[in-house]
Amino acid sequence: MTDPALSFGTAAAAYDRGRPVYPREAVAWALGERPLRVLELGAGTGKLTEVLLDLGHDVFATEPDEKMLDVLSTKLPDVRATVGTAEQIPAGDQQYDAVIAGQAFHWFDQVAALQEISRVLAPGGRLVLLWNQRDERIPWVRRLGRLIGRQEQDVDPSAVIDDSALFSAVEEQQFRFWQVVNRETIQDLVLSRSNVTVLAEEDREAKRAEVLAFYDDYGRGMDGMQLPYTCRVFRAAVLEHARPAPAPATSPILISDPVPPTPLVNPPGPPYPPRSMSDTAHRLPRVVTDGVGPGERDDGDDLILIDFR
């Protein structure tokens, strides 16, 4: 059976059409008012990426599913993006002011991911996690939830973040908004659900027809329905005393490159320290690390290898 976490690519276009956006004010609260260097994990088709760019942030998007990332790169060709996971982030130590994930943290190996996130955050950097959740206090929305699934309705990362001892106390804010759904996009919404993408074709079609009948019974037709959501936003700052010192900065090595790394020298003062090779191109090849697991260190040379498969 297909891993639900890796099944979204089969419905990437439907995901992009049918899933709600993230409220601008929610992202602004999470990141503050000044532009930041932001690493996005589980970027999907770029629903959150678009808001980050609109707010002026410098974004590096990572996503484990190439088909999802293809949609993001087509929509946002100027965004640096690569295939990568939260458990093995393709970036050097302390490069980012914020690490953000929308509708994704529940898919991660959370303990490993938090170690990696703390590694790539600059001093004072913050972790931000967002979920759009339907407001199922309303009876018809609760009925829709029974049809399409509720796997992201009961998420709260506070306990696992606190248990990691890598971050400050978690802050939460909630932002209410509405998604206008019509007869076409409600079909995209259901077809993009992980519990539906893993079904056999005839079962997916049956579920689509069931949800379409629900919409038709709702009786709004061309006017569509306003689907109420709450965007839950969690943020926490990395704790300096809780993580090991970063390895000395070195330039990355290509697999075929026999030349040893040359140390990078930080320029004096702002704006930013130098970026590694994994953060310099718009659409990058797959990035892997050389035998170093999440939260581990090798002999001090933090190598980033490029796999051109």
CSV table of C-alpha atoms in Angstrom, one decimal:
chain,number,residue,atom,x,y,z
A,1,MET,CA,0.0,0.0,0.0
A,2,THR,CA,1.2,3.5,-0.8
A,3,ASP,CA,2.5,5.5,2.1
A,4,PRO,CA,-0.1,8.2,2.7
A,5,ALA,CA,2.6,10.8,3.4
A,6,LEU,CA,4.1,10.2,-0.1
A,7,SER,CA,0.8,9.9,-2.0
A,8,PHE,CA,0.0,13.5,-2.6
A,9,GLY,CA,2.0,13.7,-5.9
A,10,THR,CA,-0.7,11.5,-7.6
A,11,ALA,CA,-3.1,14.4,-7.0
A,12,ALA,CA,-0.8,17.4,-7.1
A,13,ALA,CA,-3.0,19.5,-9.5
A,14,ALA,CA,-6.1,18.7,-7.5
A,15,TYR,CA,-4.3,19.6,-4.3
A,16,ASP,CA,-3.2,23.0,-5.7
A,17,ARG,CA,-6.8,23.8,-6.9
A,18,GLY,CA,-8.7,22.4,-4.0
A,19,ARG,CA,-6.8,23.2,-0.8
A,20,PRO,CA,-7.3,26.5,1.0
A,21,VAL,CA,-4.7,29.2,1.2
A,22,TYR,CA,-3.0,30.3,4.4
A,23,PRO,CA,-4.2,33.7,5.9
A,24,ARG,CA,-1.7,36.4,5.4
A,25,GLU,CA,-2.2,37.7,8.9
A,26,ALA,CA,-1.5,34.3,10.3
A,27,VAL,CA,1.9,34.1,8.6
A,28,ALA,CA,2.7,37.7,9.5
A,29,TRP,CA,2.0,37.0,13.2
A,30,ALA,CA,4.2,34.0,13.0
A,31,LEU,CA,7.2,35.7,11.4
A,32,GLY,CA,7.0,39.3,12.4
A,33,GLU,CA,7.3,42.4,10.2
A,34,ARG,CA,10.8,42.3,8.7
A,35,PRO,CA,11.9,40.0,5.8
A,36,LEU,CA,13.6,36.8,6.9
A,37,ARG,CA,15.6,34.0,5.5
A,38,VAL,CA,12.9,31.2,5.6
A,39,LEU,CA,13.3,27.5,5.0
A,40,GLU,CA,10.0,25.8,4.2
A,41,LEU,CA,9.6,22.1,4.9
A,42,GLY,CA,6.9,20.1,3.1
A,43,ALA,CA,6.2,23.0,0.8
A,44,GLY,CA,3.9,20.9,-1.4
A,45,THR,CA,2.6,22.9,-4.4
A,46,GLY,CA,3.5,26.3,-2.8
A,47,LYS,CA,0.3,27.3,-1.1
A,48,LEU,CA,2.2,28.7,1.9
A,49,THR,CA,5.2,29.7,-0.2
A,50,GLU,CA,3.1,32.2,-2.1
A,51,VAL,CA,2.1,34.0,1.1
A,52,LEU,CA,5.7,34.0,2.3
A,53,LEU,CA,6.9,35.6,-0.9
A,54,ASP,CA,4.1,38.2,-0.8
A,55,LEU,CA,5.3,39.2,2.7
A,56,GLY,CA,8.8,39.8,1.3
A,57,HIS,CA,10.6,36.8,2.8
A,58,ASP,CA,13.6,35.0,1.1
A,59,VAL,CA,12.3,31.4,0.8
A,60,PHE,CA,14.1,28.1,0.2
A,61,ALA,CA,11.4,25.5,-0.4
A,62,THR,CA,11.9,21.8,0.2
A,63,GLU,CA,9.4,19.0,-0.5
A,64,PRO,CA,9.9,15.2,-0.5
A,65,ASP,CA,7.5,14.6,-3.5
A,66,GLU,CA,8.9,15.6,-6.8
A,67,LYS,CA,5.4,15.9,-8.5
A,68,MET,CA,4.3,18.3,-5.8
A,69,LEU,CA,7.5,20.3,-6.2
A,70,ASP,CA,7.0,20.4,-10.0
A,71,VAL,CA,3.7,22.3,-9.5
A,72,LEU,CA,5.5,24.7,-7.1
A,73,SER,CA,8.3,25.3,-9.5
A,74,THR,CA,6.0,25.9,-12.4
A,75,LYS,CA,3.9,28.5,-10.5
A,76,LEU,CA,6.9,30.1,-8.7
A,77,PRO,CA,9.9,29.7,-11.1
A,78,ASP,CA,12.1,32.2,-9.2
A,79,VAL,CA,11.9,30.3,-5.9
A,80,ARG,CA,14.8,28.2,-4.8
A,81,ALA,CA,13.5,24.7,-4.4
A,82,THR,CA,14.7,21.1,-4.0
A,83,VAL,CA,13.5,17.6,-3.1
A,84,GLY,CA,14.3,17.1,0.6
A,85,THR,CA,13.0,15.9,3.9
A,86,ALA,CA,12.6,17.3,7.3
A,87,GLU,CA,14.6,14.5,8.8
A,88,GLN,CA,17.6,15.3,6.6
A,89,ILE,CA,17.4,19.0,5.7
A,90,PRO,CA,19.6,20.0,2.7
A,91,ALA,CA,21.2,23.0,4.3
A,92,GLY,CA,24.1,24.0,6.4
A,93,ASP,CA,24.2,24.9,10.1
A,94,GLN,CA,22.5,28.1,11.3
A,95,GLN,CA,21.5,29.4,7.9
A,96,TYR,CA,17.9,30.4,8.4
A,97,ASP,CA,16.0,32.9,10.5
A,98,ALA,CA,12.9,30.7,10.4
A,99,VAL,CA,11.8,27.2,9.5
A,100,ILE,CA,8.2,26.9,8.6
A,101,ALA,CA,5.8,24.0,7.7
A,102,GLY,CA,2.2,24.2,6.7
A,103,GLN,CA,0.0,21.2,7.0
A,104,ALA,CA,3.0,18.9,7.2
A,105,PHE,CA,4.6,18.4,10.6
A,106,HIS,CA,2.3,15.5,11.5
A,107,TRP,CA,3.9,13.6,8.6
A,108,PHE,CA,7.5,14.0,9.9
A,109,ASP,CA,9.5,11.8,12.1
A,110,GLN,CA,9.1,14.6,14.7
A,111,VAL,CA,12.0,13.9,17.0
A,112,ALA,CA,14.5,13.7,14.1
A,113,ALA,CA,13.0,16.7,12.4
A,114,LEU,CA,13.2,18.9,15.5
A,115,GLN,CA,16.9,18.1,15.8
A,116,GLU,CA,17.5,19.0,12.2
A,117,ILE,CA,15.4,22.2,12.4
A,118,SER,CA,17.4,23.4,15.5
A,119,ARG,CA,20.6,22.7,13.5
A,120,VAL,CA,19.7,24.9,10.6
A,121,LEU,CA,18.2,27.8,12.6
A,122,ALA,CA,20.3,30.9,13.2
A,123,PRO,CA,20.7,32.2,16.8
A,124,GLY,CA,17.3,33.5,17.8
A,125,GLY,CA,15.6,31.8,14.9
A,126,ARG,CA,12.1,30.4,15.2
A,127,LEU,CA,10.1,27.3,14.3
A,128,VAL,CA,6.6,27.9,12.9
A,129,LEU,CA,4.0,25.3,12.2
A,130,LEU,CA,0.6,25.9,10.7
A,131,TRP,CA,-2.6,23.9,10.1
A,132,ASN,CA,-5.8,24.9,8.4
A,133,GLN,CA,-8.6,23.1,10.2
A,134,ARG,CA,-12.2,23.0,9.2
A,135,ASP,CA,-14.5,24.5,11.9
A,136,GLU,CA,-16.5,21.4,12.6
A,137,ARG,CA,-18.6,23.0,15.3
A,138,ILE,CA,-21.0,23.7,12.4
A,139,PRO,CA,-23.1,20.6,11.7
A,140,TRP,CA,-22.8,20.6,7.9
A,141,VAL,CA,-19.0,21.0,8.2
A,142,ARG,CA,-18.9,18.1,10.6
A,143,ARG,CA,-20.8,16.0,8.2
A,144,LEU,CA,-18.4,16.9,5.4
A,145,GLY,CA,-15.5,15.9,7.7
A,146,ARG,CA,-17.0,12.5,8.2
A,147,LEU,CA,-17.0,12.1,4.4
A,148,ILE,CA,-13.5,13.4,3.5
A,149,GLY,CA,-11.5,12.5,6.7
A,150,ARG,CA,-10.2,14.3,9.7
A,151,GLN,CA,-6.6,13.2,10.0
A,152,GLU,CA,-5.3,16.8,10.5
A,153,GLN,CA,-8.1,18.0,12.7
A,154,ASP,CA,-6.5,17.1,16.1
A,155,VAL,CA,-2.9,18.3,15.8
A,156,ASP,CA,-1.0,20.1,18.5
A,157,PRO,CA,2.8,20.0,18.3
A,158,SER,CA,3.4,21.7,21.7
A,159,ALA,CA,4.1,18.5,23.7
A,160,VAL,CA,6.7,17.1,21.3
A,161,ILE,CA,8.4,20.5,20.9
A,162,ASP,CA,8.5,20.9,24.7
A,163,ASP,CA,9.9,17.4,25.2
A,164,SER,CA,12.7,18.1,22.7
A,165,ALA,CA,14.2,20.7,25.0
A,166,LEU,CA,15.5,22.5,21.9
A,167,PHE,CA,12.9,25.3,21.8
A,168,SER,CA,11.3,27.9,24.0
A,169,ALA,CA,7.7,27.6,25.2
A,170,VAL,CA,5.3,27.2,22.3
A,171,GLU,CA,3.0,30.2,21.5
A,172,GLU,CA,-0.3,29.6,19.6
A,173,GLN,CA,-2.7,31.9,17.8
A,174,GLN,CA,-5.8,31.1,15.7
A,175,PHE,CA,-7.1,32.9,12.7
A,176,ARG,CA,-10.6,32.3,11.3
A,177,PHE,CA,-11.2,32.5,7.5
A,178,TRP,CA,-13.4,31.0,4.8
A,179,GLN,CA,-12.7,29.2,1.6
A,180,VAL,CA,-15.2,29.5,-1.2
A,181,VAL,CA,-15.8,26.0,-2.6
A,182,ASN,CA,-17.7,25.4,-5.8
A,183,ARG,CA,-18.9,22.2,-7.5
A,184,GLU,CA,-15.5,21.7,-9.1
A,185,THR,CA,-13.1,22.6,-6.3
A,186,ILE,CA,-14.9,20.4,-3.7
A,187,GLN,CA,-14.1,17.5,-5.9
A,188,ASP,CA,-10.4,18.6,-5.9
A,189,LEU,CA,-10.6,19.0,-2.2
A,190,VAL,CA,-11.6,15.4,-1.6
A,191,LEU,CA,-9.3,13.9,-4.3
A,192,SER,CA,-6.3,15.6,-2.7
A,193,ARG,CA,-6.9,13.9,0.7
A,194,SER,CA,-4.3,11.4,1.7
A,195,ASN,CA,-6.9,8.9,2.8
A,196,VAL,CA,-8.4,9.1,-0.7
A,197,THR,CA,-5.2,9.2,-2.8
A,198,VAL,CA,-4.3,5.8,-1.5
A,199,LEU,CA,-7.6,4.2,-2.6
A,200,ALA,CA,-8.1,2.1,-5.7
A,201,GLU,CA,-9.5,4.0,-8.6
A,202,GLU,CA,-13.0,2.8,-8.3
A,203,ASP,CA,-13.0,3.6,-4.6
A,204,ARG,CA,-11.7,7.1,-5.2
A,205,GLU,CA,-14.5,7.6,-7.8
A,206,ALA,CA,-17.1,6.4,-5.3
A,207,LYS,CA,-15.8,8.9,-2.7
A,208,ARG,CA,-15.8,11.7,-5.2
A,209,ALA,CA,-19.4,11.0,-6.2
A,210,GLU,CA,-20.4,10.8,-2.5
A,211,VAL,CA,-18.9,14.2,-1.8
A,212,LEU,CA,-20.4,15.7,-5.0
A,213,ALA,CA,-23.9,14.4,-3.9
A,214,PHE,CA,-23.3,16.1,-0.5
A,215,TYR,CA,-22.5,19.4,-2.3
A,216,ASP,CA,-25.6,19.2,-4.6
A,217,ASP,CA,-27.8,18.5,-1.6
A,218,TYR,CA,-26.3,21.6,0.1
A,219,GLY,CA,-28.1,23.5,-2.7
A,220,ARG,CA,-25.9,26.4,-3.4
A,221,GLY,CA,-25.0,25.5,-7.0
A,222,MET,CA,-23.0,28.2,-8.8
A,223,ASP,CA,-22.8,30.3,-5.7
A,224,GLY,CA,-20.7,27.7,-4.0
A,225,MET,CA,-20.3,27.2,-0.2
A,226,GLN,CA,-18.2,29.1,2.2
A,227,LEU,CA,-16.2,26.5,4.1
A,228,PRO,CA,-15.1,27.9,7.5
A,229,TYR,CA,-11.6,27.3,8.7
A,230,THR,CA,-9.4,28.1,11.6
A,231,CYS,CA,-5.7,28.5,10.9
A,232,ARG,CA,-3.8,27.3,14.0
A,233,VAL,CA,-0.3,28.8,14.2
A,234,PHE,CA,2.4,27.6,16.6
A,235,ARG,CA,5.8,29.2,17.0
A,236,ALA,CA,8.8,28.7,19.3
A,237,ALA,CA,12.4,30.1,19.3
A,238,VAL,CA,15.5,27.9,19.2
A,239,LEU,CA,17.4,27.6,22.4
A,240,GLU,CA,21.1,28.2,22.0
A,241,HIS,CA,22.3,26.3,25.1
A,242,ALA,CA,20.3,23.2,24.0
A,243,ARG,CA,22.1,22.4,20.8
A,244,PRO,CA,25.7,21.6,19.9
A,245,ALA,CA,27.9,24.3,18.4
A,246,PRO,CA,27.9,24.2,14.6
A,247,ALA,CA,30.6,22.5,12.6
A,248,PRO,CA,33.2,24.8,11.0
A,249,ALA,CA,31.8,26.0,7.6
A,250,THR,CA,33.2,24.4,4.6
A,251,SER,CA,32.3,24.5,0.9
A,252,PRO,CA,30.3,21.5,-0.3
A,253,ILE,CA,31.8,18.8,-2.5
A,254,LEU,CA,30.3,17.2,-5.6
A,255,ILE,CA,30.4,13.4,-5.7
A,256,SER,CA,32.8,13.6,-8.6
A,257,ASP,CA,35.0,16.4,-7.2
A,258,PRO,CA,38.4,15.2,-5.9
A,259,VAL,CA,39.4,18.6,-4.6
A,260,PRO,CA,39.1,19.0,-0.8
A,261,PRO,CA,36.8,21.7,0.6
A,262,THR,CA,37.9,25.2,0.9
A,263,PRO,CA,36.9,27.0,4.1
A,264,LEU,CA,34.3,29.8,3.7
A,265,VAL,CA,35.0,33.1,5.3
A,266,ASN,CA,32.1,35.0,6.8
A,267,PRO,CA,31.9,38.6,5.5
A,268,PRO,CA,32.0,41.2,8.3
A,269,GLY,CA,28.5,42.3,9.4
A,270,PRO,CA,25.1,42.0,7.7
A,271,PRO,CA,23.3,41.1,5.7
A,272,TYR,CA,23.8,37.3,5.8
A,273,PRO,CA,26.5,34.6,6.2
A,274,PRO,CA,27.4,32.7,3.0
A,275,ARG,CA,25.0,30.0,1.8
A,276,SER,CA,26.0,26.5,1.0
A,277,MET,CA,25.6,25.1,-2.5
A,278,SER,CA,22.2,23.7,-1.5
A,279,ASP,CA,20.7,27.1,-1.4
A,280,THR,CA,21.9,28.9,-4.6
A,281,ALA,CA,19.8,27.7,-7.5
A,282,HIS,CA,16.2,28.0,-8.4
A,283,ARG,CA,15.5,24.2,-8.9
A,284,LEU,CA,18.2,22.0,-7.5
A,285,PRO,CA,19.0,18.4,-8.0
A,286,ARG,CA,18.2,15.9,-5.2
A,287,VAL,CA,20.4,16.6,-2.2
A,288,VAL,CA,21.7,13.9,0.2
A,289,THR,CA,24.2,14.0,3.0
A,290,ASP,CA,27.1,11.6,3.3
A,291,GLY,CA,26.2,9.0,6.0
A,292,VAL,CA,25.4,11.5,8.7
A,293,GLY,CA,22.0,10.9,10.4
A,294,PRO,CA,19.7,13.6,11.8
A,295,GLY,CA,21.2,15.3,14.8
A,296,GLU,CA,24.6,13.6,14.3
A,297,ARG,CA,28.0,15.1,13.4
A,298,ASP,CA,30.9,13.6,11.5
A,299,ASP,CA,34.5,14.8,11.8
A,300,GLY,CA,33.5,18.4,11.4
A,301,ASP,CA,33.3,18.7,7.6
A,302,ASP,CA,29.6,19.0,7.0
A,303,LEU,CA,29.5,17.7,3.4
A,304,ILE,CA,26.5,18.1,1.2
A,305,LEU,CA,26.5,15.8,-1.8
A,306,ILE,CA,24.5,16.1,-5.0
A,307,ASP,CA,22.8,13.0,-6.3
A,308,PHE,CA,22.0,13.4,-10.1
A,309,ARG,CA,19.8,10.3,-10.3
